[in-house]
Tab-separated table of C-alpha atoms in Angstrom:
chain	number	residue	atom	x	y	z
A	1	UNK	CA	33.865	-6.517	1.073
A	2	UNK	CA	30.744	-7.925	2.765
A	3	UNK	CA	28.382	-9.863	0.540
A	4	UNK	CA	25.836	-10.853	3.189
A	5	UNK	CA	24.103	-7.882	4.790
A	6	UNK	CA	21.616	-7.200	7.570
A	7	UNK	CA	18.629	-5.052	6.593
A	8	UNK	CA	19.873	-2.270	8.913
A	9	UNK	CA	22.967	-1.984	6.713
A	10	UNK	CA	20.920	-2.016	3.521
A	11	UNK	CA	18.611	0.678	4.899
A	12	UNK	CA	21.604	2.928	5.556
A	13	UNK	CA	22.670	2.430	1.934
A	14	UNK	CA	19.182	3.433	0.745
A	15	UNK	CA	19.224	6.557	2.942
A	16	UNK	CA	22.544	7.542	1.351
A	17	UNK	CA	20.919	7.434	-2.077
A	18	UNK	CA	22.172	4.097	-3.387
A	19	UNK	CA	19.947	2.451	-5.986
A	20	UNK	CA	19.033	-0.999	-4.693
A	21	UNK	CA	17.337	-3.793	-6.619
A	22	UNK	CA	15.808	-6.467	-4.398
A	23	UNK	CA	15.365	-9.900	-5.985
A	24	UNK	CA	12.813	-12.135	-4.282
A	25	UNK	CA	13.604	-15.810	-4.792
A	26	UNK	CA	10.378	-17.079	-3.188
A	27	UNK	CA	7.409	-18.556	-5.047
A	28	UNK	CA	4.934	-16.311	-6.855
A	29	UNK	CA	2.222	-16.867	-4.233
A	30	UNK	CA	4.544	-15.792	-1.424
A	31	UNK	CA	5.681	-12.806	-3.481
A	32	UNK	CA	2.105	-11.706	-4.213
A	33	UNK	CA	1.154	-11.912	-0.533
A	34	UNK	CA	3.940	-9.631	0.670
A	35	UNK	CA	7.411	-8.536	-0.356
A	36	UNK	CA	9.941	-5.749	-0.032
A	37	UNK	CA	8.483	-2.830	-2.048
A	38	UNK	CA	10.045	-2.577	-5.491
A	39	UNK	CA	11.355	-6.153	-5.467
A	40	UNK	CA	11.203	-8.315	-8.584
A	41	UNK	CA	10.350	-12.007	-8.427
A	42	UNK	CA	12.722	-14.704	-9.674
A	43	UNK	CA	11.201	-17.815	-8.054
A	44	UNK	CA	13.834	-20.516	-7.727
A	45	UNK	CA	10.887	-22.870	-7.043
A	46	UNK	CA	7.389	-22.240	-8.329
A	47	UNK	CA	4.357	-22.827	-6.078
A	48	UNK	CA	3.980	-26.484	-7.070
A	49	UNK	CA	7.712	-27.222	-6.796
A	50	UNK	CA	7.891	-25.558	-3.382
A	51	UNK	CA	5.034	-27.730	-2.140
A	52	UNK	CA	6.744	-30.909	-3.407
A	53	UNK	CA	10.116	-30.002	-1.878
A	54	UNK	CA	8.513	-29.023	1.427
A	55	UNK	CA	6.543	-32.261	1.628
A	56	UNK	CA	9.664	-34.296	0.829
A	57	UNK	CA	11.645	-32.405	3.485
A	58	UNK	CA	9.060	-33.268	6.160
A	59	UNK	CA	8.033	-36.798	5.150
A	60	UNK	CA	11.204	-38.251	3.602
A	61	UNK	CA	14.611	-36.647	4.039
A	62	UNK	CA	16.508	-33.385	3.874
A	63	UNK	CA	18.926	-34.767	1.284
A	64	UNK	CA	16.140	-35.875	-1.053
A	65	UNK	CA	14.434	-32.478	-0.690
A	66	UNK	CA	17.702	-30.728	-1.598
A	67	UNK	CA	18.145	-33.021	-4.608
A	68	UNK	CA	14.632	-32.230	-5.858
A	69	UNK	CA	15.180	-28.514	-5.290
A	70	UNK	CA	18.400	-28.525	-7.322
A	71	UNK	CA	16.692	-30.372	-10.166
A	72	UNK	CA	13.784	-27.960	-10.203
A	73	UNK	CA	16.123	-24.941	-10.090
A	74	UNK	CA	18.793	-25.893	-12.618
A	75	UNK	CA	16.853	-25.044	-15.788
A	76	UNK	CA	16.001	-21.588	-14.452
A	77	UNK	CA	19.604	-20.529	-13.810
A	78	UNK	CA	20.521	-19.285	-17.329
A	79	UNK	CA	17.541	-16.900	-17.607
A	80	UNK	CA	17.967	-15.763	-13.996
A	81	UNK	CA	21.665	-15.119	-14.659
A	82	UNK	CA	20.794	-12.909	-17.641
A	83	UNK	CA	18.315	-10.937	-15.527
A	84	UNK	CA	20.875	-10.314	-12.776
A	85	UNK	CA	23.448	-9.097	-15.325
A	86	UNK	CA	20.816	-6.717	-16.689
A	87	UNK	CA	19.993	-5.409	-13.200
A	88	UNK	CA	23.669	-4.861	-12.365
A	89	UNK	CA	23.854	-2.354	-15.226
A	90	UNK	CA	21.110	-0.170	-13.708
A	91	UNK	CA	21.559	-0.499	-9.939
A	92	UNK	CA	24.341	0.113	-7.428
A	93	UNK	CA	23.500	-3.100	-5.589
A	94	UNK	CA	21.480	-6.236	-6.367
A	95	UNK	CA	20.324	-7.997	-3.201
A	96	UNK	CA	18.801	-11.479	-3.133
A	97	UNK	CA	16.430	-12.735	-0.469
A	98	UNK	CA	14.039	-15.596	0.265
A	99	UNK	CA	11.905	-16.310	3.323
A	100	UNK	CA	14.629	-16.704	5.939
A	101	UNK	CA	17.882	-16.411	4.003
A	102	UNK	CA	18.078	-20.162	3.498
A	103	UNK	CA	18.543	-22.494	0.552
A	104	UNK	CA	16.454	-20.659	-2.037
A	105	UNK	CA	18.464	-17.449	-1.991
A	106	UNK	CA	21.766	-19.010	-0.934
A	107	UNK	CA	21.971	-21.511	-3.829
A	108	UNK	CA	21.597	-18.796	-6.463
A	109	UNK	CA	23.747	-16.356	-4.479
A	110	UNK	CA	26.577	-18.920	-4.262
A	111	UNK	CA	26.226	-19.726	-7.960
A	112	UNK	CA	26.563	-16.053	-8.926
A	113	UNK	CA	29.432	-15.422	-6.526
A	114	UNK	CA	31.313	-18.428	-7.969
A	115	UNK	CA	31.113	-16.662	-11.348
A	116	UNK	CA	32.449	-13.424	-9.870
A	117	UNK	CA	29.111	-11.577	-10.101
A	118	UNK	CA	28.797	-8.784	-7.541
A	119	UNK	CA	25.523	-9.551	-5.752
A	120	UNK	CA	24.567	-9.392	-2.085
A	121	UNK	CA	22.264	-11.486	0.100
A	122	UNK	CA	19.898	-10.296	2.825
A	123	UNK	CA	20.727	-12.104	6.061
A	124	UNK	CA	17.571	-13.650	7.496
A	125	UNK	CA	15.597	-13.016	4.316
A	126	UNK	CA	12.148	-11.438	4.296
A	127	UNK	CA	11.630	-12.407	7.930
A	128	UNK	CA	14.480	-10.119	9.048
A	129	UNK	CA	13.161	-7.267	6.867
A	130	UNK	CA	9.683	-7.680	8.371
A	131	UNK	CA	11.168	-7.598	11.888
A	132	UNK	CA	12.902	-4.318	11.026
A	133	UNK	CA	9.621	-2.777	9.804
A	134	UNK	CA	7.705	-3.920	12.902
A	135	UNK	CA	10.349	-2.524	15.230
A	136	UNK	CA	10.797	0.846	13.479
A	137	UNK	CA	7.440	1.835	11.935
A	138	UNK	CA	5.976	3.406	15.092
A	139	UNK	CA	9.071	5.496	15.800
A	140	UNK	CA	9.102	6.702	12.180
A	141	UNK	CA	5.443	7.757	12.435
A	142	UNK	CA	6.125	9.631	15.679
A	143	UNK	CA	8.766	11.770	13.919
A	144	UNK	CA	6.116	13.243	11.591
A	145	UNK	CA	3.561	16.024	11.980
A	146	UNK	CA	0.423	15.843	9.845
A	147	UNK	CA	-1.765	18.455	8.249
A	148	UNK	CA	-5.022	16.579	7.767
A	149	UNK	CA	-7.555	17.244	5.023
A	150	UNK	CA	-11.014	16.462	6.372
A	151	UNK	CA	-14.476	16.818	4.933
A	152	UNK	CA	-17.515	14.945	3.729
A	153	UNK	CA	-17.446	12.250	1.068
A	154	UNK	CA	-16.815	13.627	-2.427
A	155	UNK	CA	-15.479	17.075	-1.499
A	156	UNK	CA	-12.186	16.334	-3.279
A	157	UNK	CA	-9.699	15.601	-0.483
A	158	UNK	CA	-7.757	13.026	-2.527
A	159	UNK	CA	-7.837	15.307	-5.559
A	160	UNK	CA	-6.245	18.090	-3.480
A	161	UNK	CA	-3.644	15.705	-2.053
A	162	UNK	CA	-2.611	14.723	-5.571
A	163	UNK	CA	-2.184	18.387	-6.527
A	164	UNK	CA	-0.061	19.031	-3.439
A	165	UNK	CA	2.070	15.986	-4.260
A	166	UNK	CA	3.772	17.820	-7.121
A	167	UNK	CA	5.770	19.955	-4.675
A	168	UNK	CA	5.025	18.853	-1.112
A	169	UNK	CA	5.220	15.586	0.861
A	170	UNK	CA	1.910	13.743	1.150
A	171	UNK	CA	0.701	10.449	2.595
A	172	UNK	CA	-2.075	9.023	0.432
A	173	UNK	CA	-3.356	6.193	2.616
A	174	UNK	CA	-6.178	5.271	0.247
A	175	UNK	CA	-3.671	4.789	-2.557
A	176	UNK	CA	-1.458	2.593	-0.361
A	177	UNK	CA	-4.478	0.549	0.791
A	178	UNK	CA	-5.960	0.468	-2.733
A	179	UNK	CA	-9.367	1.357	-1.332
A	180	UNK	CA	-11.379	4.562	-0.924
A	181	UNK	CA	-12.422	3.767	2.617
A	182	UNK	CA	-16.192	3.185	2.420
A	183	UNK	CA	-18.545	0.313	1.592
A	184	UNK	CA	-18.326	1.455	-2.035
A	185	UNK	CA	-14.590	2.140	-1.757
A	186	UNK	CA	-13.369	-0.915	-3.664
A	187	UNK	CA	-15.416	-0.346	-6.822
A	188	UNK	CA	-13.219	-0.390	-9.920
A	189	UNK	CA	-10.060	-1.245	-7.986
A	190	UNK	CA	-7.965	-4.400	-7.834
A	191	UNK	CA	-7.428	-6.480	-4.695
A	192	UNK	CA	-6.131	-4.723	-1.587
A	193	UNK	CA	-2.577	-5.453	-0.417
A	194	UNK	CA	-2.008	-7.705	2.568
A	195	UNK	CA	-1.638	-6.020	5.959
A	196	UNK	CA	2.092	-6.822	5.949
A	197	UNK	CA	2.636	-5.301	2.515
A	198	UNK	CA	0.588	-2.206	3.392
A	199	UNK	CA	2.846	-1.610	6.404
A	200	UNK	CA	5.894	-1.966	4.164
A	201	UNK	CA	4.437	0.591	1.738
A	202	UNK	CA	3.611	2.896	4.647
A	203	UNK	CA	7.168	2.686	5.973
A	204	UNK	CA	8.576	3.457	2.528
A	205	UNK	CA	6.226	6.433	2.085
A	206	UNK	CA	7.318	7.954	5.408
A	207	UNK	CA	11.012	7.062	5.211
A	208	UNK	CA	12.350	10.509	4.372
A	209	UNK	CA	13.559	13.654	6.098
A	210	UNK	CA	10.272	15.544	5.679
A	211	UNK	CA	8.780	16.629	8.996
A	212	UNK	CA	5.371	18.024	7.971
A	213	UNK	CA	3.196	15.836	5.744
A	214	UNK	CA	-0.231	16.371	4.189
A	215	UNK	CA	-2.670	13.513	4.513
A	216	UNK	CA	-6.386	12.778	4.532
A	217	UNK	CA	-8.525	12.036	7.558
A	218	UNK	CA	-9.380	8.315	7.688
A	219	UNK	CA	-11.144	5.907	10.021
A	220	UNK	CA	-9.114	3.204	11.747
A	221	UNK	CA	-9.700	0.823	8.822
A	222	UNK	CA	-9.524	1.361	5.056
A	223	UNK	CA	-11.356	-1.601	3.592
A	224	UNK	CA	-9.586	-4.617	5.100
A	225	UNK	CA	-6.487	-2.660	6.122
A	226	UNK	CA	-6.014	-1.707	9.771
A	227	UNK	CA	-4.093	1.525	10.291
A	228	UNK	CA	-1.404	1.406	12.998
A	229	UNK	CA	-2.623	2.834	16.305
A	230	UNK	CA	0.300	5.281	16.375
A	231	UNK	CA	-0.668	6.650	12.969
A	232	UNK	CA	-4.332	7.040	13.984
A	233	UNK	CA	-3.249	9.008	17.060
A	234	UNK	CA	-0.846	11.243	15.107
A	235	UNK	CA	-3.450	12.032	12.450
A	236	UNK	CA	-6.072	12.665	15.125
A	237	UNK	CA	-3.777	15.184	16.848
A	238	UNK	CA	-2.736	16.858	13.570
A	239	UNK	CA	-3.866	20.287	12.367
A	240	UNK	CA	-7.118	19.992	10.421
A	241	UNK	CA	-8.298	21.635	7.221
A	242	UNK	CA	-11.978	20.995	6.537
A	243	UNK	CA	-12.703	20.976	2.805
A	244	UNK	CA	-16.202	21.943	1.719
A	245	UNK	CA	-18.047	21.766	-1.585
A	246	UNK	CA	-21.576	21.913	-3.017
A	247	UNK	CA	-23.441	18.634	-3.307
A	248	UNK	CA	-23.759	18.839	-7.106
A	249	UNK	CA	-19.967	19.107	-7.403
A	250	UNK	CA	-19.556	16.192	-5.003
A	251	UNK	CA	-21.892	14.015	-7.104
A	252	UNK	CA	-20.033	14.919	-10.286
A	253	UNK	CA	-16.682	14.103	-8.668
A	254	UNK	CA	-17.868	10.724	-7.369
A	255	UNK	CA	-19.237	9.785	-10.798
A	256	UNK	CA	-15.870	10.689	-12.315
A	257	UNK	CA	-13.715	8.896	-9.745
A	258	UNK	CA	-15.673	5.656	-9.428
A	259	UNK	CA	-16.029	3.039	-12.141
A	260	UNK	CA	-19.815	3.109	-12.494
A	261	UNK	CA	-19.680	0.650	-15.376
A	262	UNK	CA	-18.816	-2.129	-12.906
A	263	UNK	CA	-22.429	-2.927	-12.079
A	264	UNK	CA	-21.612	-6.190	-10.286
A	265	UNK	CA	-19.430	-4.377	-7.754
A	266	UNK	CA	-22.020	-1.631	-7.255
A	267	UNK	CA	-24.723	-4.238	-6.673
A	268	UNK	CA	-22.570	-6.078	-4.121
A	269	UNK	CA	-21.945	-2.795	-2.288
A	270	UNK	CA	-25.666	-2.000	-2.230
A	271	UNK	CA	-26.283	-5.388	-0.625
A	272	UNK	CA	-23.594	-4.572	1.962
A	273	UNK	CA	-25.208	-1.282	2.906
A	274	UNK	CA	-28.692	-2.745	3.377
A	275	UNK	CA	-27.914	-3.645	7.004
A	276	UNK	CA	-27.675	0.096	7.735
A	277	UNK	CA	-30.828	1.285	5.925
A	278	UNK	CA	-34.546	0.555	6.028
A	279	UNK	CA	-36.159	-2.116	3.792
A	280	UNK	CA	-38.034	0.667	1.982
A	281	UNK	CA	-34.800	2.518	1.240
A	282	UNK	CA	-33.126	-0.715	0.109
A	283	UNK	CA	-35.979	-1.372	-2.330
A	284	UNK	CA	-35.749	2.207	-3.669
A	285	UNK	CA	-31.958	1.980	-4.130
A	286	UNK	CA	-32.192	-1.305	-6.018
A	287	UNK	CA	-34.880	0.154	-8.289
A	288	UNK	CA	-32.757	3.219	-9.042
A	289	UNK	CA	-29.759	0.950	-9.625
A	290	UNK	CA	-31.696	-1.109	-12.175
A	291	UNK	CA	-32.738	2.139	-13.895
A	292	UNK	CA	-29.133	3.359	-13.928
A	293	UNK	CA	-30.115	6.514	-12.054
A	294	UNK	CA	-26.769	7.013	-10.330
A	295	UNK	CA	-27.343	10.719	-9.732
A	296	UNK	CA	-30.300	9.902	-7.482
A	297	UNK	CA	-28.413	7.061	-5.753
A	298	UNK	CA	-25.327	9.148	-5.002
A	299	UNK	CA	-27.330	12.202	-3.878
A	300	UNK	CA	-29.542	10.185	-1.557
A	301	UNK	CA	-26.637	8.200	-0.108
A	302	UNK	CA	-24.729	11.416	0.588
A	303	UNK	CA	-27.654	13.226	2.203
A	304	UNK	CA	-29.180	10.346	4.146
A	305	UNK	CA	-26.259	8.028	4.879
A	306	UNK	CA	-22.759	9.451	4.497
A	307	UNK	CA	-23.270	13.048	5.652
A	308	UNK	CA	-25.151	12.119	8.873
A	309	UNK	CA	-22.354	9.635	9.750
A	310	UNK	CA	-19.594	12.184	9.173
A	311	UNK	CA	-17.877	12.949	12.483
A	312	UNK	CA	-17.355	16.650	13.145
A	313	UNK	CA	-14.642	16.732	15.785
A	314	UNK	CA	-13.491	20.239	14.918
A	315	UNK	CA	-11.633	22.758	17.058
A	316	UNK	CA	-11.493	26.530	16.823
A	317	UNK	CA	-7.994	26.279	15.320
A	318	UNK	CA	-9.175	24.214	12.328
A	319	UNK	CA	-9.439	25.914	8.956
A	320	UNK	CA	-12.539	25.647	6.750
A	321	UNK	CA	-11.890	26.003	3.026
A	322	UNK	CA	-14.058	25.805	-0.064
A	323	UNK	CA	-12.686	23.545	-2.791
A	324	UNK	CA	-12.181	26.253	-5.393
A	325	UNK	CA	-9.345	27.629	-7.526
A	326	UNK	CA	-7.678	29.193	-4.458
A	327	UNK	CA	-7.739	26.083	-2.265
A	328	UNK	CA	-4.081	25.069	-2.784
A	329	UNK	CA	-2.846	28.604	-2.146
A	330	UNK	CA	-4.948	28.822	1.037
A	331	UNK	CA	-3.717	25.429	2.274
A	332	UNK	CA	-0.083	26.463	1.786
A	333	UNK	CA	-0.693	29.757	3.587
A	334	UNK	CA	-2.078	27.734	6.489
A	335	UNK	CA	0.976	25.450	6.458
A	336	UNK	CA	3.356	28.408	6.490
A	337	UNK	CA	1.529	29.942	9.455
A	338	UNK	CA	2.079	26.913	11.675
C-alpha cells in the first residue's frame, strides 16, 4: 500500500467518492492565507516558532533548526494524535501536508506510521496541490456551459441562484469571493479570500460531472478577486437571462441583504464612490447618510450611478424575465429548450 501520494492520485480518489480529510501542518498564518478547501489546521510550529526555526536554519545550522523544531513540536503530539484518531473514524483517508512535503508533515507522518496509524502524506505538499489547480482549472472551466443571470443591481439574481441551488448546479461567484461585486459589496462581510484560495474554491465548485451550470453575470473583478480569463470568456459567451424588477422591490431587497447597521463600512464606501460623482452629490449623500435616509441613498445611487453604468450587451436570443413567482419555472423552461 502507498502511503505517500501525488495530488493526481488523491483527486481520483475524491472523484470516486472517497471521503478525504486533509490535515494542514503549516502555521496558522499560512493556513489562513490559503489551503486545500476543507482542510483542518494542526500547526506543528506556530507562527512564532516557524520564524525562529527558519531564522536558525538560515543563520546558524540545519541541525540546530531541526533540534528546535523537534522541541517545539513534541508537546503538541499527544493532542494531534487524538485528533487524527478521531478523524480516522469519520473519513476513508486522512492526508497530511505542509508547504512542500518536507519536515513539518513528514515528522508527524513518520511518528503516526511508526504507531501503525493509517495516514497518508501529500507528496510536494501544498505547492504540488497548487500546481495541479493552476494546470487544470482552465480546462475544467472549458468543459462547462453557463446560463447567466444578468440584470441591474438589486433585481435578485443571487436570490434566484440560491433557489435554483436546491435542485440544479450553480456557480455563486460572489459567495466564493465573499463580496457582492460593487463599491458597497463588502459591507457586512468578513475579509475576502486570497486569490489562491478563491481559485481553489472555484475548482472545487466546478469539479463535478455537470455540464450546464447557472451563474450570475460579473465583471472581471469581484472586490479584490480577479476572475480567470477563461471563466470571463465562458460566461460572456453563455446564454443570458435578464432579470427585471421594479425599483421599489430592488430597494427593499438591498436593504434586506446588506448590513445597514455597519455605518463605518457604509461611510467608507461613500468616500470611495466620491471620485465618480460630483461634489454636490457627495455632499447630498453624506447628509442623507447622517440622517439615516437609506431609502433615498439607495434609490438615487441606483438611478444615477448603478443603472447608467449597467452594460446592456444583449442579443435577440436572450430571455427577459420579471422576478416574480413564476421566475424559476420560466428559467427552467428556458434551460430545457437549449
